[in-house]
Amino acid sequence: FMMPSIVDKAPVLVAISSSGTAPVLTSKLKEMIEIMIPGSIDKLANLLGSYRARVKDTIANLDQRRQFWQDLLESEIPEMVYSGNEDAAIEAIEQRLRDRLQAAKTGRKMGEVYLVGAGPGDPDLLTLRALRLMYKADVVLYDRLVSDEIMQKLRPDADKIYMGKEQAKPSVGQETINEMLVRLAQEGKRVLRLKGGDPFIFGRGGEELETLAQAGVPFQVVPGITAANGCAAYAGIPLTHRDHAQSVRFVTGHRKDGSVDLNWAGLVAEQETLVFYMGLSKVAAICHGLRQAGLPDTWPIMLVANASQPEQQSLVGTLADMPERLAAQPLPSPCLIMVGSVVSMVAHSPAARLSQTQCWQQH
C-alpha cells in the first residue's frame, strides 16, 4: 500500500499521492496546499453544509443551484467566516436566498458576459481571474487563436461554440456574435467570450462591449497578455531597449476592407519597434511600404508563428529579403511581424527556442 500525504481540515480532506514515485514531492505539495487553504476552511464547509437542503428546496434547477454556490463562494461571505464574523455571513446567505426567491417571483433572469483574454497560447500565461471565470461559464464562445491546452482548462460540461475567423473561409459575422452574447446572457447564462491575446488589442472586444452595454447586460473584462508581449518574451528579445528602441507600436496588418493602405511615413522611426498583427498574407506589401517610406533595405524583421506554444516557429531576415524567405519557408497563421533594431538581438538571446536558432543560422 501507499501512504498519501494528508491535509486534514475536517470535513475538508485533501490527499496527495505520487503513486510511490516521489514521497518528498508529495510532502512539499502538502506544505504548499496548507499555506493556500485558510485555517477556518472547516467552519466555512460546515456553514455551507448546513444550508444544502434549504438551497436545494429553494432552487430546484441543478445548474442554477451550482451557480448560486459559485457566486456565494466568490462573494464576501467566505472572508466573513475566516475573520470570525459568522453571524454576518449567515445574514448575507439569508439575503441571497431572499433575493433568489424574489427573482423567481418576478421572472427576472439575467446572466453575465465575461470578455476574457486567453493570452498568446501558453496556458501558464493565463491570469488567475481568467481561470476563475473560465471555470464558471455555462457557455463559451471561443476564437481560433485559443490553444487546445487552454480549452482544456474550461469547465468540462460547458457548451463550447467555435467563433473562429480564417482568411478566405466562411465565418460567423461580428454582428451575429454580438447578438449571441446578448441573447445567451438574457437567458440567464454566464457567457465566456474567450479571445486569443488581449480582447481590446485587435480583438474587437470594444464592439462587443458596446453591444452589451446598450442591451443592459452585465459584463466583466479580463485583460490578457497580448501576442506581441508573448512573442517577444518567448523569442528572447525585448520590445524596447535603451540602445535599440525607445517606443513600441502595435499596428494592424490590414484595414477593415483588407487593404494595407497604412500611413507608412508615420511608421518610420529607427528608434521604434513595430509589431504588425494579422499581416502574414501582407508581408511583401508591409516590407515594400516601409522601404518606400525610408527604412533601409537591411532593416531587421522577424516573423513568429504560434508564439509561446510548443510549435512556435520564426523567420528572421531584412525588409529586402523577407518576402523571398517567407516564400521559401512558409509559416502558418497566426503569425506576428516584428520590425526594428531589437530583432538583431535574437541571435544572442539564450531564451530563443531551437526554431529561432535554426532560422538565424539559415539567415
mmCIF file of C-alpha atoms in Angstrom:
data_model
loop_
_atom_site.group_PDB
_atom_site.id
_atom_site.type_symbol
_atom_site.label_atom_id
_atom_site.label_comp_id
_atom_site.label_asym_id
_atom_site.label_seq_id
_atom_site.Cartn_x
_atom_site.Cartn_y
_atom_site.Cartn_z
ATOM 1 C CA PHE A 1 0.000 0.000 0.000
ATOM 2 C CA MET A 2 0.988 3.628 -0.364
ATOM 3 C CA MET A 3 0.546 6.285 2.322
ATOM 4 C CA PRO A 4 -0.500 9.628 0.804
ATOM 5 C CA SER A 5 0.220 13.000 2.363
ATOM 6 C CA ILE A 6 -2.900 14.307 4.087
ATOM 7 C CA VAL A 7 -4.151 17.839 4.690
ATOM 8 C CA ASP A 8 -6.865 17.350 7.281
ATOM 9 C CA LYS A 9 -9.229 20.287 7.797
ATOM 10 C CA ALA A 10 -12.268 18.124 8.550
ATOM 11 C CA PRO A 11 -14.728 17.989 6.955
ATOM 12 C CA VAL A 12 -12.351 19.136 4.195
ATOM 13 C CA LEU A 13 -9.740 16.489 3.421
ATOM 14 C CA VAL A 14 -7.012 16.696 0.774
ATOM 15 C CA ALA A 15 -4.899 13.643 -0.077
ATOM 16 C CA ILE A 16 -1.773 13.905 -2.247
ATOM 17 C CA SER A 17 -0.094 10.856 -3.733
ATOM 18 C CA SER A 18 2.678 10.332 -6.289
ATOM 19 C CA SER A 19 1.922 6.569 -6.508
ATOM 20 C CA GLY A 20 5.125 5.936 -4.583
ATOM 21 C CA THR A 21 7.273 7.751 -7.132
ATOM 22 C CA ALA A 22 8.322 10.853 -5.174
ATOM 23 C CA PRO A 23 7.309 10.907 -1.483
ATOM 24 C CA VAL A 24 9.285 14.080 -0.773
ATOM 25 C CA LEU A 25 7.412 15.848 -3.575
ATOM 26 C CA THR A 26 4.052 14.968 -2.002
ATOM 27 C CA SER A 27 5.285 16.397 1.309
ATOM 28 C CA LYS A 28 6.241 19.604 -0.466
ATOM 29 C CA LEU A 29 2.837 19.780 -2.132
ATOM 30 C CA LYS A 30 1.227 19.301 1.268
ATOM 31 C CA GLU A 31 3.122 22.335 2.583
ATOM 32 C CA MET A 32 2.006 24.421 -0.400
ATOM 33 C CA ILE A 33 -1.639 23.396 -0.023
ATOM 34 C CA GLU A 34 -1.652 24.069 3.725
ATOM 35 C CA ILE A 35 -0.362 27.570 3.020
ATOM 36 C CA MET A 36 -3.095 28.172 0.423
ATOM 37 C CA ILE A 37 -6.051 26.789 2.384
ATOM 38 C CA PRO A 38 -7.443 29.194 5.027
ATOM 39 C CA GLY A 39 -7.292 27.913 8.594
ATOM 40 C CA SER A 40 -11.059 28.320 9.009
ATOM 41 C CA ILE A 41 -11.996 26.393 5.878
ATOM 42 C CA ASP A 42 -13.650 23.790 8.140
ATOM 43 C CA LYS A 43 -16.046 26.434 9.535
ATOM 44 C CA LEU A 44 -16.946 27.576 6.022
ATOM 45 C CA ALA A 45 -17.584 23.984 4.895
ATOM 46 C CA ASN A 46 -19.829 23.302 7.902
ATOM 47 C CA LEU A 47 -21.774 26.533 7.331
ATOM 48 C CA LEU A 48 -22.365 25.734 3.663
ATOM 49 C CA GLY A 49 -23.340 22.183 4.553
ATOM 50 C CA SER A 50 -25.994 23.440 6.934
ATOM 51 C CA TYR A 51 -27.675 25.258 4.013
ATOM 52 C CA ARG A 52 -27.538 22.467 1.409
ATOM 53 C CA ALA A 53 -31.040 21.122 1.949
ATOM 54 C CA ARG A 54 -32.594 24.580 2.111
ATOM 55 C CA VAL A 55 -30.857 25.781 -1.038
ATOM 56 C CA LYS A 56 -31.959 22.613 -2.833
ATOM 57 C CA ASP A 57 -35.583 23.268 -1.808
ATOM 58 C CA THR A 58 -35.321 26.912 -2.904
ATOM 59 C CA ILE A 59 -33.516 26.319 -6.225
ATOM 60 C CA ALA A 60 -34.696 23.159 -7.947
ATOM 61 C CA ASN A 61 -32.621 23.562 -11.117
ATOM 62 C CA LEU A 62 -29.184 21.943 -10.756
ATOM 63 C CA ASP A 63 -27.324 24.449 -12.967
ATOM 64 C CA GLN A 64 -28.894 27.424 -11.179
ATOM 65 C CA ARG A 65 -28.098 25.851 -7.824
ATOM 66 C CA ARG A 66 -24.458 25.392 -8.772
ATOM 67 C CA GLN A 67 -24.318 28.988 -9.951
ATOM 68 C CA PHE A 68 -25.749 30.128 -6.604
ATOM 69 C CA TRP A 69 -22.986 28.299 -4.702
ATOM 70 C CA GLN A 70 -20.257 29.529 -7.031
ATOM 71 C CA ASP A 71 -21.408 33.130 -6.722
ATOM 72 C CA LEU A 72 -21.590 32.759 -2.958
ATOM 73 C CA LEU A 73 -18.022 31.435 -2.755
ATOM 74 C CA GLU A 74 -16.752 34.362 -4.822
ATOM 75 C CA SER A 75 -18.567 36.905 -2.641
ATOM 76 C CA GLU A 76 -17.501 38.476 0.650
ATOM 77 C CA ILE A 77 -19.090 35.644 2.649
ATOM 78 C CA PRO A 78 -16.026 33.349 2.919
ATOM 79 C CA GLU A 79 -13.929 36.237 4.235
ATOM 80 C CA MET A 80 -16.579 36.918 6.879
ATOM 81 C CA VAL A 81 -16.226 33.333 8.104
ATOM 82 C CA TYR A 82 -12.427 33.411 8.011
ATOM 83 C CA SER A 83 -12.412 36.600 10.107
ATOM 84 C CA GLY A 84 -14.705 35.046 12.717
ATOM 85 C CA ASN A 85 -17.835 37.002 11.754
ATOM 86 C CA GLU A 86 -20.135 34.027 11.129
ATOM 87 C CA ASP A 87 -23.292 35.928 12.116
ATOM 88 C CA ALA A 88 -22.722 38.408 9.283
ATOM 89 C CA ALA A 89 -22.035 35.518 6.901
ATOM 90 C CA ILE A 90 -25.330 33.856 7.842
ATOM 91 C CA GLU A 91 -27.259 37.091 7.313
ATOM 92 C CA ALA A 92 -25.586 37.535 3.900
ATOM 93 C CA ILE A 93 -26.587 33.999 2.858
ATOM 94 C CA GLU A 94 -30.139 34.615 4.033
ATOM 95 C CA GLN A 95 -30.289 37.810 1.982
ATOM 96 C CA ARG A 96 -29.062 35.970 -1.112
ATOM 97 C CA LEU A 97 -31.791 33.369 -0.666
ATOM 98 C CA ARG A 98 -34.431 36.097 -0.297
ATOM 99 C CA ASP A 99 -33.141 37.774 -3.449
ATOM 100 C CA ARG A 100 -33.280 34.468 -5.262
ATOM 101 C CA LEU A 101 -36.901 33.907 -4.265
ATOM 102 C CA GLN A 102 -37.835 37.445 -5.310
ATOM 103 C CA ALA A 103 -36.171 36.974 -8.696
ATOM 104 C CA ALA A 104 -38.132 33.739 -9.207
ATOM 105 C CA LYS A 105 -41.432 35.543 -8.440
ATOM 106 C CA THR A 106 -40.788 38.413 -10.817
ATOM 107 C CA GLY A 107 -39.425 36.162 -13.555
ATOM 108 C CA ARG A 108 -36.272 38.283 -13.751
ATOM 109 C CA LYS A 109 -33.491 36.338 -15.418
ATOM 110 C CA MET A 110 -30.194 37.848 -16.457
ATOM 111 C CA GLY A 111 -26.815 36.247 -16.829
ATOM 112 C CA GLU A 112 -23.434 37.863 -17.378
ATOM 113 C CA VAL A 113 -20.759 38.032 -20.082
ATOM 114 C CA TYR A 114 -17.023 37.670 -19.480
ATOM 115 C CA LEU A 115 -14.733 39.150 -22.143
ATOM 116 C CA VAL A 116 -11.523 37.275 -21.374
ATOM 117 C CA GLY A 117 -8.088 37.453 -22.967
ATOM 118 C CA ALA A 118 -6.542 33.988 -23.196
ATOM 119 C CA GLY A 119 -3.026 35.227 -23.934
ATOM 120 C CA PRO A 120 -0.825 34.063 -26.811
ATOM 121 C CA GLY A 121 -1.381 30.330 -26.292
ATOM 122 C CA ASP A 122 0.656 29.036 -23.362
ATOM 123 C CA PRO A 123 -1.855 28.158 -20.591
ATOM 124 C CA ASP A 124 0.698 29.190 -17.947
ATOM 125 C CA LEU A 125 0.240 32.788 -19.133
ATOM 126 C CA LEU A 126 -3.459 32.903 -18.196
ATOM 127 C CA THR A 127 -4.353 35.257 -15.369
ATOM 128 C CA LEU A 128 -5.845 33.840 -12.168
ATOM 129 C CA ARG A 129 -9.032 35.818 -12.774
ATOM 130 C CA ALA A 130 -9.323 34.387 -16.285
ATOM 131 C CA LEU A 131 -9.054 30.851 -14.892
ATOM 132 C CA ARG A 132 -11.776 31.517 -12.301
ATOM 133 C CA LEU A 133 -14.201 32.837 -14.894
ATOM 134 C CA MET A 134 -13.348 30.085 -17.364
ATOM 135 C CA TYR A 135 -14.497 27.527 -14.847
ATOM 136 C CA LYS A 136 -17.701 29.441 -14.023
ATOM 137 C CA ALA A 137 -19.013 29.848 -17.559
ATOM 138 C CA ASP A 138 -22.049 27.923 -18.791
ATOM 139 C CA VAL A 139 -21.394 28.762 -22.454
ATOM 140 C CA VAL A 140 -18.081 29.539 -24.161
ATOM 141 C CA LEU A 141 -17.718 31.405 -27.463
ATOM 142 C CA TYR A 142 -14.079 30.917 -28.413
ATOM 143 C CA ASP A 143 -11.801 32.087 -31.219
ATOM 144 C CA ARG A 144 -9.422 30.179 -33.469
ATOM 145 C CA LEU A 145 -6.398 31.633 -31.678
ATOM 146 C CA VAL A 146 -7.290 29.956 -28.360
ATOM 147 C CA SER A 147 -4.995 26.942 -27.975
ATOM 148 C CA ASP A 148 -6.187 23.400 -27.253
ATOM 149 C CA GLU A 149 -4.276 23.462 -23.958
ATOM 150 C CA ILE A 150 -6.267 26.493 -22.808
ATOM 151 C CA MET A 151 -9.542 24.920 -23.934
ATOM 152 C CA GLN A 152 -8.806 22.018 -21.595
ATOM 153 C CA LYS A 153 -8.979 24.464 -18.668
ATOM 154 C CA LEU A 154 -12.678 25.141 -19.296
ATOM 155 C CA ARG A 155 -15.437 23.623 -17.220
ATOM 156 C CA PRO A 156 -15.990 20.164 -18.762
ATOM 157 C CA ASP A 157 -19.772 20.467 -19.035
ATOM 158 C CA ALA A 158 -19.813 23.978 -20.523
ATOM 159 C CA ASP A 159 -21.268 24.412 -24.013
ATOM 160 C CA LYS A 160 -18.453 25.378 -26.389
ATOM 161 C CA ILE A 161 -19.220 27.281 -29.608
ATOM 162 C CA TYR A 162 -16.492 27.951 -32.171
ATOM 163 C CA MET A 163 -16.375 31.533 -33.442
ATOM 164 C CA GLY A 164 -13.103 31.311 -35.366
ATOM 165 C CA LYS A 165 -12.336 33.553 -38.325
ATOM 166 C CA GLU A 166 -9.918 32.428 -41.029
ATOM 167 C CA GLN A 167 -8.943 34.324 -44.141
ATOM 168 C CA ALA A 168 -10.949 33.389 -47.255
ATOM 169 C CA LYS A 169 -13.096 30.937 -45.276
ATOM 170 C CA PRO A 170 -16.727 31.199 -44.109
ATOM 171 C CA SER A 171 -17.021 32.511 -40.561
ATOM 172 C CA VAL A 172 -19.533 33.868 -38.086
ATOM 173 C CA GLY A 173 -20.030 37.610 -38.568
ATOM 174 C CA GLN A 174 -19.206 40.003 -35.724
ATOM 175 C CA GLU A 175 -22.800 41.261 -35.576
ATOM 176 C CA THR A 176 -24.015 37.684 -35.092
ATOM 177 C CA ILE A 177 -21.518 37.151 -32.287
ATOM 178 C CA ASN A 178 -22.699 40.347 -30.587
ATOM 179 C CA GLU A 179 -26.313 39.212 -30.802
ATOM 180 C CA MET A 180 -25.462 35.762 -29.445
ATOM 181 C CA LEU A 181 -23.739 37.246 -26.402
ATOM 182 C CA VAL A 182 -26.804 39.328 -25.566
ATOM 183 C CA ARG A 183 -29.300 36.515 -26.189
ATOM 184 C CA LEU A 184 -27.422 33.927 -24.118
ATOM 185 C CA ALA A 185 -26.996 36.355 -21.214
ATOM 186 C CA GLN A 186 -30.697 37.250 -21.328
ATOM 187 C CA GLU A 187 -31.423 33.521 -20.999
ATOM 188 C CA GLY A 188 -29.694 33.661 -17.629
ATOM 189 C CA LYS A 189 -26.418 32.067 -18.710
ATOM 190 C CA ARG A 190 -22.887 33.034 -17.761
ATOM 191 C CA VAL A 191 -21.226 33.523 -21.117
ATOM 192 C CA LEU A 192 -17.473 33.444 -21.671
ATOM 193 C CA ARG A 193 -16.160 35.247 -24.756
ATOM 194 C CA LEU A 194 -12.668 33.769 -24.943
ATOM 195 C CA LYS A 195 -10.185 35.515 -27.216
ATOM 196 C CA GLY A 196 -6.542 34.944 -28.041
ATOM 197 C CA GLY A 197 -4.211 37.618 -26.681
ATOM 198 C CA ASP A 198 -5.997 40.624 -25.203
ATOM 199 C CA PRO A 199 -9.674 41.317 -26.056
ATOM 200 C CA PHE A 200 -9.032 45.031 -26.596
ATOM 201 C CA ILE A 201 -5.939 44.800 -28.822
ATOM 202 C CA PHE A 202 -7.212 43.944 -32.311
ATOM 203 C CA GLY A 203 -9.672 41.560 -30.668
ATOM 204 C CA ARG A 204 -12.886 43.508 -31.463
ATOM 205 C CA GLY A 205 -13.767 43.391 -27.776
ATOM 206 C CA GLY A 206 -14.747 47.050 -27.935
ATOM 207 C CA GLU A 207 -17.550 46.313 -30.399
ATOM 208 C CA GLU A 208 -18.875 43.516 -28.188
ATOM 209 C CA LEU A 209 -18.691 45.709 -25.097
ATOM 210 C CA GLU A 210 -20.721 48.452 -26.809
ATOM 211 C CA THR A 211 -23.452 45.973 -27.732
ATOM 212 C CA LEU A 212 -23.614 44.540 -24.201
ATOM 213 C CA ALA A 213 -23.780 47.997 -22.625
ATOM 214 C CA GLN A 214 -26.595 49.082 -24.966
ATOM 215 C CA ALA A 215 -28.576 45.929 -24.090
ATOM 216 C CA GLY A 216 -28.029 46.413 -20.341
ATOM 217 C CA VAL A 217 -26.179 43.099 -19.984
ATOM 218 C CA PRO A 218 -23.700 42.889 -17.055
ATOM 219 C CA PHE A 219 -20.152 42.149 -18.184
ATOM 220 C CA GLN A 220 -16.590 41.806 -16.967
ATOM 221 C CA VAL A 221 -13.417 42.415 -18.980
ATOM 222 C CA VAL A 222 -10.269 40.437 -18.183
ATOM 223 C CA PRO A 223 -7.128 41.623 -19.995
ATOM 224 C CA GLY A 224 -4.729 39.058 -21.372
ATOM 225 C CA ILE A 225 -1.083 39.033 -22.395
ATOM 226 C CA THR A 226 -1.181 40.309 -25.946
ATOM 227 C CA ALA A 227 0.587 38.346 -28.672
ATOM 228 C CA ALA A 228 3.337 40.958 -29.015
ATOM 229 C CA ASN A 229 4.440 40.515 -25.391
ATOM 230 C CA GLY A 230 4.313 36.732 -25.576
ATOM 231 C CA CYS A 231 6.071 36.681 -28.918
ATOM 232 C CA ALA A 232 8.934 38.889 -27.756
ATOM 233 C CA ALA A 233 9.377 37.072 -24.445
ATOM 234 C CA TYR A 234 9.449 33.581 -25.959
ATOM 235 C CA ALA A 235 11.731 34.720 -28.767
ATOM 236 C CA GLY A 236 14.030 36.145 -26.107
ATOM 237 C CA ILE A 237 14.085 39.762 -27.262
ATOM 238 C CA PRO A 238 12.688 42.990 -25.742
ATOM 239 C CA LEU A 239 10.151 45.236 -27.391
ATOM 240 C CA THR A 240 12.036 48.264 -26.053
ATOM 241 C CA HIS A 241 15.725 48.700 -25.277
ATOM 242 C CA ARG A 242 17.800 51.764 -24.487
ATOM 243 C CA ASP A 243 20.189 51.038 -27.356
ATOM 244 C CA HIS A 244 17.574 50.000 -29.905
ATOM 245 C CA ALA A 245 14.032 51.273 -29.337
ATOM 246 C CA GLN A 246 12.506 53.893 -27.059
ATOM 247 C CA SER A 247 8.932 53.074 -28.067
ATOM 248 C CA VAL A 248 6.806 50.271 -29.459
ATOM 249 C CA ARG A 249 3.779 50.490 -31.727
ATOM 250 C CA PHE A 250 1.069 47.888 -32.396
ATOM 251 C CA VAL A 251 -0.214 48.084 -35.976
ATOM 252 C CA THR A 252 -2.928 46.179 -37.824
ATOM 253 C CA GLY A 253 -1.608 44.235 -40.810
ATOM 254 C CA HIS A 254 -4.645 45.203 -42.874
ATOM 255 C CA ARG A 255 -7.609 47.534 -42.751
ATOM 256 C CA LYS A 256 -11.284 46.582 -42.460
ATOM 257 C CA ASP A 257 -11.524 46.282 -46.264
ATOM 258 C CA GLY A 258 -8.451 44.026 -46.407
ATOM 259 C CA SER A 259 -6.109 46.673 -47.860
ATOM 260 C CA VAL A 260 -2.695 47.637 -46.461
ATOM 261 C CA ASP A 261 -3.091 51.353 -47.081
ATOM 262 C CA LEU A 262 -1.284 52.474 -43.913
ATOM 263 C CA ASN A 263 0.415 55.731 -43.015
ATOM 264 C CA TRP A 264 3.873 54.425 -43.905
ATOM 265 C CA ALA A 265 5.647 57.745 -43.351
ATOM 266 C CA GLY A 266 4.239 57.898 -39.820
ATOM 267 C CA LEU A 267 5.530 54.394 -39.095
ATOM 268 C CA VAL A 268 9.149 55.070 -39.987
ATOM 269 C CA ALA A 269 11.297 55.696 -36.896
ATOM 270 C CA GLU A 270 14.574 53.896 -36.372
ATOM 271 C CA GLN A 271 14.297 54.047 -32.566
ATOM 272 C CA GLU A 272 10.938 52.256 -32.507
ATOM 273 C CA THR A 273 9.712 48.676 -32.646
ATOM 274 C CA LEU A 274 6.765 47.935 -34.922
ATOM 275 C CA VAL A 275 4.548 44.925 -34.314
ATOM 276 C CA PHE A 276 2.073 44.030 -37.060
ATOM 277 C CA TYR A 277 -0.922 41.870 -36.206
ATOM 278 C CA MET A 278 -2.809 39.787 -38.807
ATOM 279 C CA GLY A 279 -0.310 40.618 -41.547
ATOM 280 C CA LEU A 280 1.075 37.255 -42.713
ATOM 281 C CA SER A 281 -0.522 37.489 -46.156
ATOM 282 C CA LYS A 282 0.628 41.116 -46.494
ATOM 283 C CA VAL A 283 4.332 40.693 -45.679
ATOM 284 C CA ALA A 284 5.512 41.791 -49.126
ATOM 285 C CA ALA A 285 3.314 44.915 -49.029
ATOM 286 C CA ILE A 286 4.480 45.782 -45.491
ATOM 287 C CA CYS A 287 8.156 45.421 -46.398
ATOM 288 C CA HIS A 288 7.671 47.475 -49.566
ATOM 289 C CA GLY A 289 5.734 50.208 -47.747
ATOM 290 C CA LEU A 290 8.347 50.624 -45.029
ATOM 291 C CA ARG A 291 11.233 50.662 -47.527
ATOM 292 C CA GLN A 292 9.470 53.231 -49.694
ATOM 293 C CA ALA A 293 8.919 55.401 -46.609
ATOM 294 C CA GLY A 294 12.609 55.455 -45.763
ATOM 295 C CA LEU A 295 13.670 52.418 -43.723
ATOM 296 C CA PRO A 296 16.846 50.796 -45.118
ATOM 297 C CA ASP A 297 16.708 47.533 -47.054
ATOM 298 C CA THR A 298 18.831 45.893 -44.344
ATOM 299 C CA TRP A 299 16.394 46.777 -41.542
ATOM 300 C CA PRO A 300 15.715 43.661 -39.392
ATOM 301 C CA ILE A 301 12.347 41.908 -39.451
ATOM 302 C CA MET A 302 11.159 38.737 -37.758
ATOM 303 C CA LEU A 303 8.042 36.641 -38.247
ATOM 304 C CA VAL A 304 6.849 34.487 -35.333
ATOM 305 C CA ALA A 305 4.100 31.893 -35.747
ATOM 306 C CA ASN A 306 2.230 30.219 -32.869
ATOM 307 C CA ALA A 307 4.024 32.381 -30.299
ATOM 308 C CA SER A 308 4.557 30.850 -26.830
ATOM 309 C CA GLN A 309 3.353 27.419 -27.944
ATOM 310 C CA PRO A 310 5.462 24.243 -28.388
ATOM 311 C CA GLU A 311 5.134 24.528 -32.180
ATOM 312 C CA GLN A 312 6.438 28.112 -32.244
ATOM 313 C CA GLN A 313 8.370 28.928 -35.421
ATOM 314 C CA SER A 314 10.116 32.039 -36.603
ATOM 315 C CA LEU A 315 11.931 33.512 -39.543
ATOM 316 C CA VAL A 316 14.499 36.321 -39.380
ATOM 317 C CA GLY A 317 15.595 38.488 -42.281
ATOM 318 C CA THR A 318 15.578 42.012 -43.679
ATOM 319 C CA LEU A 319 12.929 44.153 -45.300
ATOM 320 C CA ALA A 320 14.558 43.451 -48.661
ATOM 321 C CA ASP A 321 14.721 39.656 -48.485
ATOM 322 C CA MET A 322 11.859 38.636 -46.143
ATOM 323 C CA PRO A 323 9.224 38.120 -48.882
ATOM 324 C CA GLU A 324 11.580 35.715 -50.660
ATOM 325 C CA ARG A 325 12.487 33.932 -47.422
ATOM 326 C CA LEU A 326 8.836 33.507 -46.495
ATOM 327 C CA ALA A 327 8.053 32.066 -49.927
ATOM 328 C CA ALA A 328 10.845 29.520 -49.461
ATOM 329 C CA GLN A 329 9.876 28.714 -45.849
ATOM 330 C CA PRO A 330 6.147 29.389 -45.357
ATOM 331 C CA LEU A 331 4.862 29.923 -41.811
ATOM 332 C CA PRO A 332 1.405 29.043 -40.510
ATOM 333 C CA SER A 333 -1.105 31.515 -39.132
ATOM 334 C CA PRO A 334 -1.401 33.088 -36.580
ATOM 335 C CA CYS A 335 1.813 34.945 -37.216
ATOM 336 C CA LEU A 336 3.157 38.198 -35.782
ATOM 337 C CA ILE A 337 5.562 40.531 -37.600
ATOM 338 C CA MET A 338 8.192 42.420 -35.603
ATOM 339 C CA VAL A 339 10.224 45.165 -37.283
ATOM 340 C CA GLY A 340 13.056 47.055 -35.637
ATOM 341 C CA SER A 341 16.599 47.065 -34.385
ATOM 342 C CA VAL A 342 15.647 44.862 -31.387
ATOM 343 C CA VAL A 343 15.219 41.934 -33.792
ATOM 344 C CA SER A 344 19.002 41.827 -34.207
ATOM 345 C CA MET A 345 19.246 40.724 -30.554
ATOM 346 C CA VAL A 346 17.585 37.359 -31.242
ATOM 347 C CA ALA A 347 20.898 35.789 -32.311
ATOM 348 C CA HIS A 348 22.374 36.452 -28.859
ATOM 349 C CA SER A 349 19.388 35.511 -26.735
ATOM 350 C CA PRO A 350 19.656 32.386 -24.539
ATOM 351 C CA ALA A 351 15.864 32.359 -24.291
ATOM 352 C CA ALA A 352 15.360 31.825 -28.014
ATOM 353 C CA ARG A 353 13.861 28.476 -28.933
ATOM 354 C CA LEU A 354 15.552 25.968 -31.266
ATOM 355 C CA SER A 355 13.435 27.115 -34.187
ATOM 356 C CA GLN A 356 14.754 30.661 -33.779
ATOM 357 C CA THR A 357 18.345 29.415 -33.716
ATOM 358 C CA GLN A 358 17.818 27.354 -36.854
ATOM 359 C CA CYS A 359 16.208 30.255 -38.686
ATOM 360 C CA TRP A 360 19.002 32.608 -37.692
ATOM 361 C CA GLN A 361 21.651 30.130 -38.897
ATOM 362 C CA GLN A 362 19.856 29.913 -42.223
ATOM 363 C CA HIS A 363 19.887 33.704 -42.391
#
